[in-house]
PDB file of C-alpha atoms in Angstrom:
ATOM      1  CA  MET A 152      20.900 113.984 -75.059  1.00 57.00           C
ATOM      2  CA  LYS A 153      20.967 116.360 -72.113  1.00 72.00           C
ATOM      3  CA  LYS A 154      22.413 115.486 -68.706  1.00 85.00           C
ATOM      4  CA  SER A 155      18.953 115.170 -67.224  1.00 91.00           C
ATOM      5  CA  VAL A 156      17.468 112.106 -65.490  1.00 95.00           C
ATOM      6  CA  LEU A 157      13.906 111.133 -64.612  1.00 96.00           C
ATOM      7  CA  PHE A 158      14.210 109.336 -61.251  1.00 96.00           C
ATOM      8  CA  VAL A 159      11.090 107.287 -60.508  1.00 96.00           C
ATOM      9  CA  ALA A 160      10.667 106.060 -56.926  1.00 95.00           C
ATOM     10  CA  SER A 161       7.821 105.367 -54.551  1.00 91.00           C
ATOM     11  CA  GLY A 162       8.281 108.011 -51.870  1.00 83.00           C
ATOM     12  CA  GLN A 163      11.376 110.025 -51.065  1.00 81.00           C
ATOM     13  CA  SER A 164      13.173 107.839 -48.551  1.00 85.00           C
ATOM     14  CA  PHE A 165      16.523 108.829 -47.067  1.00 88.00           C
ATOM     15  CA  LEU A 166      18.275 106.464 -49.486  1.00 89.00           C
ATOM     16  CA  VAL A 167      16.469 107.856 -52.529  1.00 91.00           C
ATOM     17  CA  LYS A 168      17.313 111.408 -51.469  1.00 92.00           C
ATOM     18  CA  ALA A 169      20.965 110.428 -50.956  1.00 92.00           C
ATOM     19  CA  MET A 170      21.166 108.864 -54.424  1.00 93.00           C
ATOM     20  CA  THR A 171      19.516 111.916 -55.947  1.00 93.00           C
ATOM     21  CA  LYS A 172      22.094 114.212 -54.333  1.00 93.00           C
ATOM     22  CA  GLN A 173      24.980 112.082 -55.613  1.00 92.00           C
ATOM     23  CA  ILE A 174      23.624 112.091 -59.164  1.00 93.00           C
ATOM     24  CA  GLN A 175      23.147 115.872 -58.983  1.00 93.00           C
ATOM     25  CA  ALA A 176      26.666 116.296 -57.607  1.00 90.00           C
ATOM     26  CA  SER A 177      27.935 114.502 -60.716  1.00 87.00           C
ATOM     27  CA  GLY A 178      26.460 117.208 -62.921  1.00 88.00           C
ATOM     28  CA  TYR A 179      23.047 115.767 -63.778  1.00 91.00           C
ATOM     29  CA  GLU A 180      19.672 117.412 -63.376  1.00 94.00           C
ATOM     30  CA  VAL A 181      17.355 115.008 -61.541  1.00 95.00           C
ATOM     31  CA  VAL A 182      13.609 115.193 -62.162  1.00 96.00           C
ATOM     32  CA  PRO A 183      11.882 113.159 -59.403  1.00 95.00           C
ATOM     33  CA  SER A 184       8.572 111.392 -59.871  1.00 95.00           C
ATOM     34  CA  GLU A 185       6.305 108.896 -58.209  1.00 95.00           C
ATOM     35  CA  PRO A 186       5.478 105.774 -60.278  1.00 94.00           C
ATOM     36  CA  ASP A 187       2.484 107.592 -61.707  1.00 94.00           C
ATOM     37  CA  ILE A 188       1.775 107.943 -65.425  1.00 94.00           C
ATOM     38  CA  VAL A 189      -0.078 111.239 -65.071  1.00 94.00           C
ATOM     39  CA  GLU A 190       2.720 112.826 -63.053  1.00 95.00           C
ATOM     40  CA  ILE A 191       5.357 111.656 -65.526  1.00 94.00           C
ATOM     41  CA  SER A 192       3.327 112.852 -68.532  1.00 93.00           C
ATOM     42  CA  GLN A 193       3.246 116.360 -67.041  1.00 93.00           C
ATOM     43  CA  LYS A 194       7.029 116.645 -66.847  1.00 92.00           C
ATOM     44  CA  ASP A 195       8.082 119.254 -69.401  1.00 90.00           C
ATOM     45  CA  PRO A 196      10.614 118.756 -70.719  1.00 90.00           C
ATOM     46  CA  LEU A 197      10.779 115.036 -69.986  1.00 91.00           C
ATOM     47  CA  PRO A 198      14.355 113.711 -69.650  1.00 92.00           C
ATOM     48  CA  ASP A 199      15.470 111.032 -72.102  1.00 89.00           C
ATOM     49  CA  ILE A 200      17.116 108.954 -69.345  1.00 92.00           C
ATOM     50  CA  PHE A 201      14.775 107.026 -67.029  1.00 95.00           C
ATOM     51  CA  ILE A 202      15.922 105.471 -63.741  1.00 96.00           C
ATOM     52  CA  VAL A 203      13.297 103.393 -61.933  1.00 96.00           C
ATOM     53  CA  TYR A 204      13.970 102.488 -58.295  1.00 96.00           C
ATOM     54  CA  LEU A 205      11.870  99.407 -57.566  1.00 94.00           C
ATOM     55  CA  GLU A 206      10.742  99.201 -53.962  1.00 88.00           C
ATOM     56  CA  GLY A 207       7.476  98.811 -52.090  1.00 81.00           C
ATOM     57  CA  ASP A 208       4.293  97.770 -53.902  1.00 83.00           C
ATOM     58  CA  LEU A 209       5.611  96.520 -57.245  1.00 85.00           C
ATOM     59  CA  ASN A 210       2.105  96.563 -58.731  1.00 88.00           C
ATOM     60  CA  ALA A 211       2.319 100.345 -58.533  1.00 89.00           C
ATOM     61  CA  PHE A 212       5.193 100.255 -61.025  1.00 93.00           C
ATOM     62  CA  ASN A 213       3.554  98.058 -63.677  1.00 92.00           C
ATOM     63  CA  GLY A 214       1.693 100.818 -65.488  1.00 93.00           C
ATOM     64  CA  THR A 215       4.695 103.130 -65.249  1.00 93.00           C
ATOM     65  CA  LEU A 216       7.049 100.545 -66.733  1.00 94.00           C
ATOM     66  CA  LYS A 217       4.679  99.950 -69.648  1.00 92.00           C
ATOM     67  CA  TYR A 218       4.398 103.704 -70.188  1.00 92.00           C
ATOM     68  CA  LEU A 219       8.177 104.233 -70.118  1.00 92.00           C
ATOM     69  CA  LYS A 220       8.637 101.335 -72.527  1.00 88.00           C
ATOM     70  CA  LYS A 221       6.193 103.027 -74.903  1.00 87.00           C
ATOM     71  CA  LEU A 222       8.015 106.360 -74.560  1.00 86.00           C
ATOM     72  CA  LYS A 223      11.317 104.692 -75.465  1.00 79.00           C
ATOM     73  CA  GLY A 224      10.024 103.984 -78.954  1.00 64.00           C
ATOM     74  CA  GLU A 225       8.237 107.274 -79.639  1.00 66.00           C
ATOM     75  CA  ASP A 226       9.266 110.268 -81.739  1.00 58.00           C
ATOM     76  CA  GLY A 227      12.477 108.637 -82.945  1.00 56.00           C
ATOM     77  CA  VAL A 228      14.183 109.667 -79.688  1.00 63.00           C
ATOM     78  CA  ASP A 229      16.664 107.123 -78.339  1.00 70.00           C
ATOM     79  CA  ARG A 230      15.649 107.098 -74.685  1.00 83.00           C
ATOM     80  CA  VAL A 231      17.358 105.017 -72.000  1.00 89.00           C
ATOM     81  CA  LEU A 232      15.848 102.912 -69.195  1.00 91.00           C
ATOM     82  CA  TYR A 233      17.762 101.792 -66.089  1.00 93.00           C
ATOM     83  CA  LEU A 234      16.255  99.653 -63.318  1.00 94.00           C
ATOM     84  CA  ILE A 235      17.365  99.356 -59.691  1.00 95.00           C
ATOM     85  CA  GLY A 236      15.941  96.625 -57.466  1.00 92.00           C
ATOM     86  CA  SER A 237      16.431  93.306 -55.702  1.00 92.00           C
ATOM     87  CA  PRO A 238      16.813  90.208 -57.920  1.00 90.00           C
ATOM     88  CA  ALA A 239      13.156  89.306 -57.262  1.00 91.00           C
ATOM     89  CA  GLU A 240      11.993  92.850 -58.053  1.00 93.00           C
ATOM     90  CA  LEU A 241      13.991  92.931 -61.277  1.00 91.00           C
ATOM     91  CA  ASP A 242      12.583  89.575 -62.358  1.00 90.00           C
ATOM     92  CA  ALA A 243       9.054  90.876 -61.673  1.00 91.00           C
ATOM     93  CA  ALA A 244       9.804  94.003 -63.730  1.00 92.00           C
ATOM     94  CA  TYR A 245      11.018  91.866 -66.641  1.00 88.00           C
ATOM     95  CA  GLU A 246       7.588  90.274 -66.772  1.00 89.00           C
ATOM     96  CA  VAL A 247       6.197  93.722 -67.579  1.00 90.00           C
ATOM     97  CA  VAL A 248       8.953  95.158 -69.773  1.00 87.00           C
ATOM     98  CA  GLN A 249      11.183  92.856 -71.813  1.00 80.00           C
ATOM     99  CA  ARG A 250      14.840  92.688 -70.874  1.00 78.00           C
ATOM    100  CA  GLY A 251      15.796  93.969 -74.288  1.00 74.00           C
ATOM    101  CA  PHE A 252      14.145  97.306 -73.556  1.00 78.00           C
ATOM    102  CA  VAL A 253      16.183  97.756 -70.359  1.00 85.00           C
ATOM    103  CA  ASN A 254      19.577  99.305 -71.052  1.00 82.00           C
ATOM    104  CA  ALA A 255      21.017  98.355 -67.658  1.00 84.00           C
ATOM    105  CA  SER A 256      19.883  96.956 -64.316  1.00 87.00           C
ATOM    106  CA  PHE A 257      21.490  97.316 -60.895  1.00 89.00           C
ATOM    107  CA  THR A 258      20.906  94.995 -57.946  1.00 89.00           C
ATOM    108  CA  ARG A 259      19.969  96.602 -54.636  1.00 86.00           C
ATOM    109  CA  PRO A 260      21.712  97.519 -52.383  1.00 85.00           C
ATOM    110  CA  VAL A 261      23.272  99.498 -55.202  1.00 86.00           C
ATOM    111  CA  ASN A 262      26.490 101.457 -55.299  1.00 85.00           C
ATOM    112  CA  ILE A 263      25.133 104.630 -56.883  1.00 88.00           C
ATOM    113  CA  MET A 264      28.562 105.334 -58.380  1.00 85.00           C
ATOM    114  CA  GLU A 265      28.052 102.324 -60.641  1.00 84.00           C
ATOM    115  CA  VAL A 266      24.922 104.007 -61.987  1.00 88.00           C
ATOM    116  CA  ILE A 267      26.719 107.327 -62.385  1.00 87.00           C
ATOM    117  CA  ASN A 268      29.596 105.635 -64.201  1.00 78.00           C
ATOM    118  CA  ARG A 269      27.122 104.138 -66.668  1.00 78.00           C
ATOM    119  CA  LEU A 270      25.608 107.587 -67.162  1.00 83.00           C
ATOM    120  CA  ASN A 271      29.043 109.043 -67.793  1.00 77.00           C
ATOM    121  CA  ILE A 272      29.776 106.380 -70.398  1.00 70.00           C
ATOM    122  CA  LEU A 273      26.492 107.201 -72.090  1.00 71.00           C
ATOM    123  CA  ILE A 274      27.010 110.943 -72.155  1.00 69.00           C
ATOM    124  CA  THR A 275      30.023 112.861 -73.459  1.00 53.00           C
ATOM    125  CA  GLU A 276      31.219 116.130 -71.991  1.00 39.00           C
ATOM    126  CA  GLU A 277      29.183 117.922 -74.657  1.00 40.00           C
ATOM    127  CA  GLY A 278      26.035 116.107 -73.570  1.00 46.00           C
ATOM    128  CA  GLU A 279      25.774 113.810 -76.585  1.00 45.00           C
ATOM    129  CA  PHE A 280      25.963 110.067 -77.165  1.00 44.00           C
ATOM    130  CA  HIS A 281      29.372 108.471 -77.380  1.00 45.00           C
ATOM    131  CA  GLY A 282      28.145 106.651 -80.470  1.00 54.00           C
ATOM    132  CA  LYS A 283      29.087 103.250 -79.073  1.00 72.00           C
ATOM    133  CA  LYS A 284      28.407 100.194 -81.178  1.00 82.00           C
ATOM    134  CA  ARG A 285      25.178  98.440 -80.296  1.00 87.00           C
ATOM    135  CA  ILE A 286      24.949  94.725 -79.566  1.00 91.00           C
ATOM    136  CA  LEU A 287      21.821  92.634 -79.163  1.00 92.00           C
ATOM    137  CA  VAL A 288      22.343  89.473 -77.105  1.00 92.00           C
ATOM    138  CA  VAL A 289      19.669  86.798 -77.616  1.00 91.00           C
ATOM    139  CA  ASP A 290      19.653  83.896 -75.148  1.00 90.00           C
ATOM    140  CA  ASP A 291      16.927  82.052 -73.236  1.00 88.00           C
ATOM    141  CA  ASP A 292      19.224  81.787 -70.197  1.00 87.00           C
ATOM    142  CA  SER A 293      18.663  84.867 -68.003  1.00 84.00           C
ATOM    143  CA  THR A 294      21.938  84.282 -66.155  1.00 86.00           C
ATOM    144  CA  MET A 295      23.849  84.270 -69.433  1.00 87.00           C
ATOM    145  CA  LEU A 296      22.093  87.476 -70.503  1.00 87.00           C
ATOM    146  CA  ARG A 297      23.132  89.261 -67.324  1.00 86.00           C
ATOM    147  CA  THR A 298      26.662  87.899 -67.633  1.00 88.00           C
ATOM    148  CA  MET A 299      26.999  89.054 -71.226  1.00 88.00           C
ATOM    149  CA  ASN A 300      25.609  92.449 -70.310  1.00 87.00           C
ATOM    150  CA  ASN A 301      28.222  92.815 -67.560  1.00 85.00           C
ATOM    151  CA  TRP A 302      31.003  91.736 -69.904  1.00 87.00           C
ATOM    152  CA  PHE A 303      30.192  93.974 -72.842  1.00 88.00           C
ATOM    153  CA  SER A 304      28.433  97.032 -71.397  1.00 83.00           C
ATOM    154  CA  SER A 305      31.624  98.931 -70.584  1.00 77.00           C
ATOM    155  CA  LYS A 306      32.491  99.130 -74.297  1.00 80.00           C
ATOM    156  CA  TYR A 307      29.184  98.666 -76.094  1.00 85.00           C
ATOM    157  CA  GLU A 308      25.537  99.567 -75.718  1.00 85.00           C
ATOM    158  CA  VAL A 309      23.926  96.223 -74.954  1.00 88.00           C
ATOM    159  CA  PHE A 310      20.328  95.172 -75.546  1.00 90.00           C
ATOM    160  CA  MET A 311      18.982  91.801 -74.386  1.00 89.00           C
ATOM    161  CA  ALA A 312      16.219  89.465 -75.490  1.00 88.00           C
ATOM    162  CA  ASN A 313      15.319  86.154 -73.835  1.00 87.00           C
ATOM    163  CA  SER A 314      13.704  84.619 -76.923  1.00 86.00           C
ATOM    164  CA  GLY A 315      13.824  84.843 -80.677  1.00 86.00           C
ATOM    165  CA  MET A 316      10.421  86.489 -80.921  1.00 87.00           C
ATOM    166  CA  ASN A 317      11.360  89.115 -78.336  1.00 87.00           C
ATOM    167  CA  ALA A 318      14.467  89.822 -80.406  1.00 88.00           C
ATOM    168  CA  ILE A 319      12.367  90.325 -83.539  1.00 88.00           C
ATOM    169  CA  SER A 320      10.057  92.695 -81.645  1.00 85.00           C
ATOM    170  CA  LEU A 321      12.966  94.693 -80.283  1.00 85.00           C
ATOM    171  CA  LEU A 322      14.630  94.999 -83.692  1.00 87.00           C
ATOM    172  CA  ALA A 323      11.441  96.562 -85.028  1.00 83.00           C
ATOM    173  CA  GLN A 324      12.231  99.531 -82.767  1.00 79.00           C
ATOM    174  CA  LYS A 325      15.995  99.456 -82.305  1.00 80.00           C
ATOM    175  CA  LYS A 326      18.916  99.484 -84.714  1.00 82.00           C
ATOM    176  CA  VAL A 327      21.899  97.389 -83.693  1.00 88.00           C
ATOM    177  CA  ASP A 328      25.336  96.783 -85.184  1.00 87.00           C
ATOM    178  CA  LEU A 329      25.707  93.126 -84.197  1.00 91.00           C
ATOM    179  CA  ILE A 330      23.569  90.274 -82.894  1.00 93.00           C
ATOM    180  CA  LEU A 331      25.002  87.598 -80.597  1.00 93.00           C
ATOM    181  CA  LEU A 332      22.504  84.792 -81.052  1.00 90.00           C
ATOM    182  CA  ASP A 333      22.241  81.613 -78.976  1.00 88.00           C
ATOM    183  CA  TYR A 334      22.132  78.666 -81.381  1.00 82.00           C
ATOM    184  CA  GLU A 335      20.442  76.266 -78.950  1.00 81.00           C
ATOM    185  CA  MET A 336      17.165  77.872 -77.864  1.00 81.00           C
ATOM    186  CA  PRO A 337      13.821  76.136 -77.213  1.00 78.00           C
ATOM    187  CA  VAL A 338      10.564  76.882 -79.064  1.00 80.00           C
ATOM    188  CA  VAL A 339      12.211  78.997 -81.779  1.00 82.00           C
ATOM    189  CA  SER A 340      15.806  77.930 -82.318  1.00 81.00           C
ATOM    190  CA  GLY A 341      18.683  80.276 -83.059  1.00 81.00           C
ATOM    191  CA  LEU A 342      18.829  78.949 -86.608  1.00 84.00           C
ATOM    192  CA  GLN A 343      15.138  79.738 -87.150  1.00 87.00           C
ATOM    193  CA  VAL A 344      15.630  83.248 -85.781  1.00 87.00           C
ATOM    194  CA  PHE A 345      18.645  83.684 -88.067  1.00 88.00           C
ATOM    195  CA  GLU A 346      16.585  82.643 -91.091  1.00 88.00           C
ATOM    196  CA  MET A 347      13.793  85.064 -90.140  1.00 89.00           C
ATOM    197  CA  LEU A 348      16.283  87.915 -89.774  1.00 87.00           C
ATOM    198  CA  LYS A 349      17.834  87.221 -93.165  1.00 85.00           C
ATOM    199  CA  SER A 350      14.434  87.029 -94.850  1.00 87.00           C
ATOM    200  CA  GLU A 351      13.461  90.571 -93.839  1.00 85.00           C
ATOM    201  CA  VAL A 352      14.913  93.578 -95.650  1.00 82.00           C
ATOM    202  CA  ALA A 353      15.138  95.622 -92.447  1.00 81.00           C
ATOM    203  CA  THR A 354      17.297  93.053 -90.626  1.00 86.00           C
ATOM    204  CA  ALA A 355      18.987  91.082 -93.402  1.00 85.00           C
ATOM    205  CA  SER A 356      22.154  93.168 -93.303  1.00 85.00           C
ATOM    206  CA  ILE A 357      22.691  92.956 -89.523  1.00 89.00           C
ATOM    207  CA  PRO A 358      25.713  90.717 -88.856  1.00 91.00           C
ATOM    208  CA  VAL A 359      25.029  87.706 -86.638  1.00 90.00           C
ATOM    209  CA  ILE A 360      27.472  85.731 -84.526  1.00 90.00           C
ATOM    210  CA  PHE A 361      26.157  82.450 -83.177  1.00 87.00           C
ATOM    211  CA  LEU A 362      26.794  81.524 -79.556  1.00 87.00           C
ATOM    212  CA  THR A 363      26.974  77.835 -78.759  1.00 82.00           C
ATOM    213  CA  SER A 364      27.968  75.729 -75.786  1.00 79.00           C
ATOM    214  CA  LYS A 365      28.825  72.737 -78.000  1.00 74.00           C
ATOM    215  CA  ASP A 366      32.004  72.300 -80.020  1.00 69.00           C
ATOM    216  CA  ASP A 367      31.437  68.816 -81.445  1.00 73.00           C
ATOM    217  CA  LYS A 368      31.931  68.450 -85.193  1.00 75.00           C
ATOM    218  CA  GLU A 369      28.231  67.921 -85.982  1.00 75.00           C
ATOM    219  CA  THR A 370      27.140  71.086 -84.182  1.00 70.00           C
ATOM    220  CA  VAL A 371      29.964  73.167 -85.651  1.00 74.00           C
ATOM    221  CA  MET A 372      29.112  72.001 -89.187  1.00 81.00           C
ATOM    222  CA  LYS A 373      25.430  72.907 -88.690  1.00 75.00           C
ATOM    223  CA  VAL A 374      26.350  76.335 -87.356  1.00 74.00           C
ATOM    224  CA  LEU A 375      28.762  77.075 -90.194  1.00 79.00           C
ATOM    225  CA  ALA A 376      26.284  75.849 -92.803  1.00 78.00           C
ATOM    226  CA  ALA A 377      23.992  78.772 -91.926  1.00 77.00           C
ATOM    227  CA  LYS A 378      26.831  81.160 -92.881  1.00 82.00           C
ATOM    228  CA  PRO A 379      26.833  83.544 -89.898  1.00 81.00           C
ATOM    229  CA  GLU A 380      29.686  86.026 -89.529  1.00 83.00           C
ATOM    230  CA  LYS A 381      31.297  83.555 -87.132  1.00 82.00           C
ATOM    231  CA  TYR A 382      30.474  81.472 -84.069  1.00 83.00           C
ATOM    232  CA  LEU A 383      31.747  81.708 -80.513  1.00 85.00           C
ATOM    233  CA  LEU A 384      31.810  79.163 -77.734  1.00 86.00           C
ATOM    234  CA  LYS A 385      30.019  80.369 -74.591  1.00 85.00           C
ATOM    235  CA  THR A 386      32.535  78.410 -72.520  1.00 83.00           C
ATOM    236  CA  ARG A 387      35.404  80.643 -73.585  1.00 85.00           C
ATOM    237  CA  PRO A 388      36.782  83.080 -70.978  1.00 88.00           C
ATOM    238  CA  ALA A 389      35.190  86.515 -70.895  1.00 88.00           C
ATOM    239  CA  GLU A 390      38.308  88.284 -72.170  1.00 89.00           C
ATOM    240  CA  GLU A 391      38.424  86.012 -75.229  1.00 90.00           C
ATOM    241  CA  LEU A 392      34.773  86.614 -76.086  1.00 89.00           C
ATOM    242  CA  ILE A 393      35.185  90.363 -75.669  1.00 89.00           C
ATOM    243  CA  LYS A 394      38.322  90.317 -77.846  1.00 89.00           C
ATOM    244  CA  SER A 395      36.465  88.378 -80.551  1.00 89.00           C
ATOM    245  CA  VAL A 396      33.762  91.044 -80.685  1.00 89.00           C
ATOM    246  CA  ASP A 397      36.375  93.836 -80.585  1.00 86.00           C
ATOM    247  CA  ASP A 398      38.237  92.174 -83.470  1.00 85.00           C
ATOM    248  CA  PHE A 399      34.992  91.825 -85.422  1.00 85.00           C
ATOM    249  CA  PHE A 400      34.314  95.555 -85.230  1.00 80.00           C
ATOM    250  CA  ARG A 401      37.931  96.314 -86.134  1.00 74.00           C
ATOM    251  CA  GLY A 402      37.542  94.086 -89.179  1.00 67.00           C
ATOM    252  CA  ASN A 403      40.144  91.542 -88.068  1.00 46.00           C
TER     253      ASN A 403
END
């Protein structure tokens, strides 16, 4: 993956230009574009890292977001999508492109150095992936998804899905090393998702850790009966949850 970024924004405001200069100063080539499918399709070569700055008429971004989502799954290339916007703008974007397809989101007003730091984690000095372990977090609570993403994204590449079916769809296109699965989800429960994953050859071998907010004996027995790798209480401090995942990958 080259140190090249497609920066999609509506217009070239002073702020957009300032962010572009900072990204360039950090050693990245920035390819600017309006939220226009035709313009993006004519970029040659097209960078594998997409940054979309949401501002102005959000309807203008809908087609672009769908197009970038499609590009992420094409040609076997592992492309990356970052979003920048207000909380309301990000929520509107998630109605177009599922959270699980967004590698990271940044709330405006954004400290562009946070974005650059994420880029630097993604890219090594040689311009290749760090090869970080990949985690899929599945939870119907959007606040919990964002929290988990903040907790784990410094060490792992994190994907998110806000329902079991969205998780299944994402796994059809992405390979992950671990799934953190909410046990108590509406419509399709975590246990049902777990059973679906284990019934398919493509996903049966992916380790699953259940997340639960309940630690009563009945719930714990039900969780353990499904035979996941382990279960974790959501109420545990962040450092304990992170350590549990670290220990899992170390084989402890």
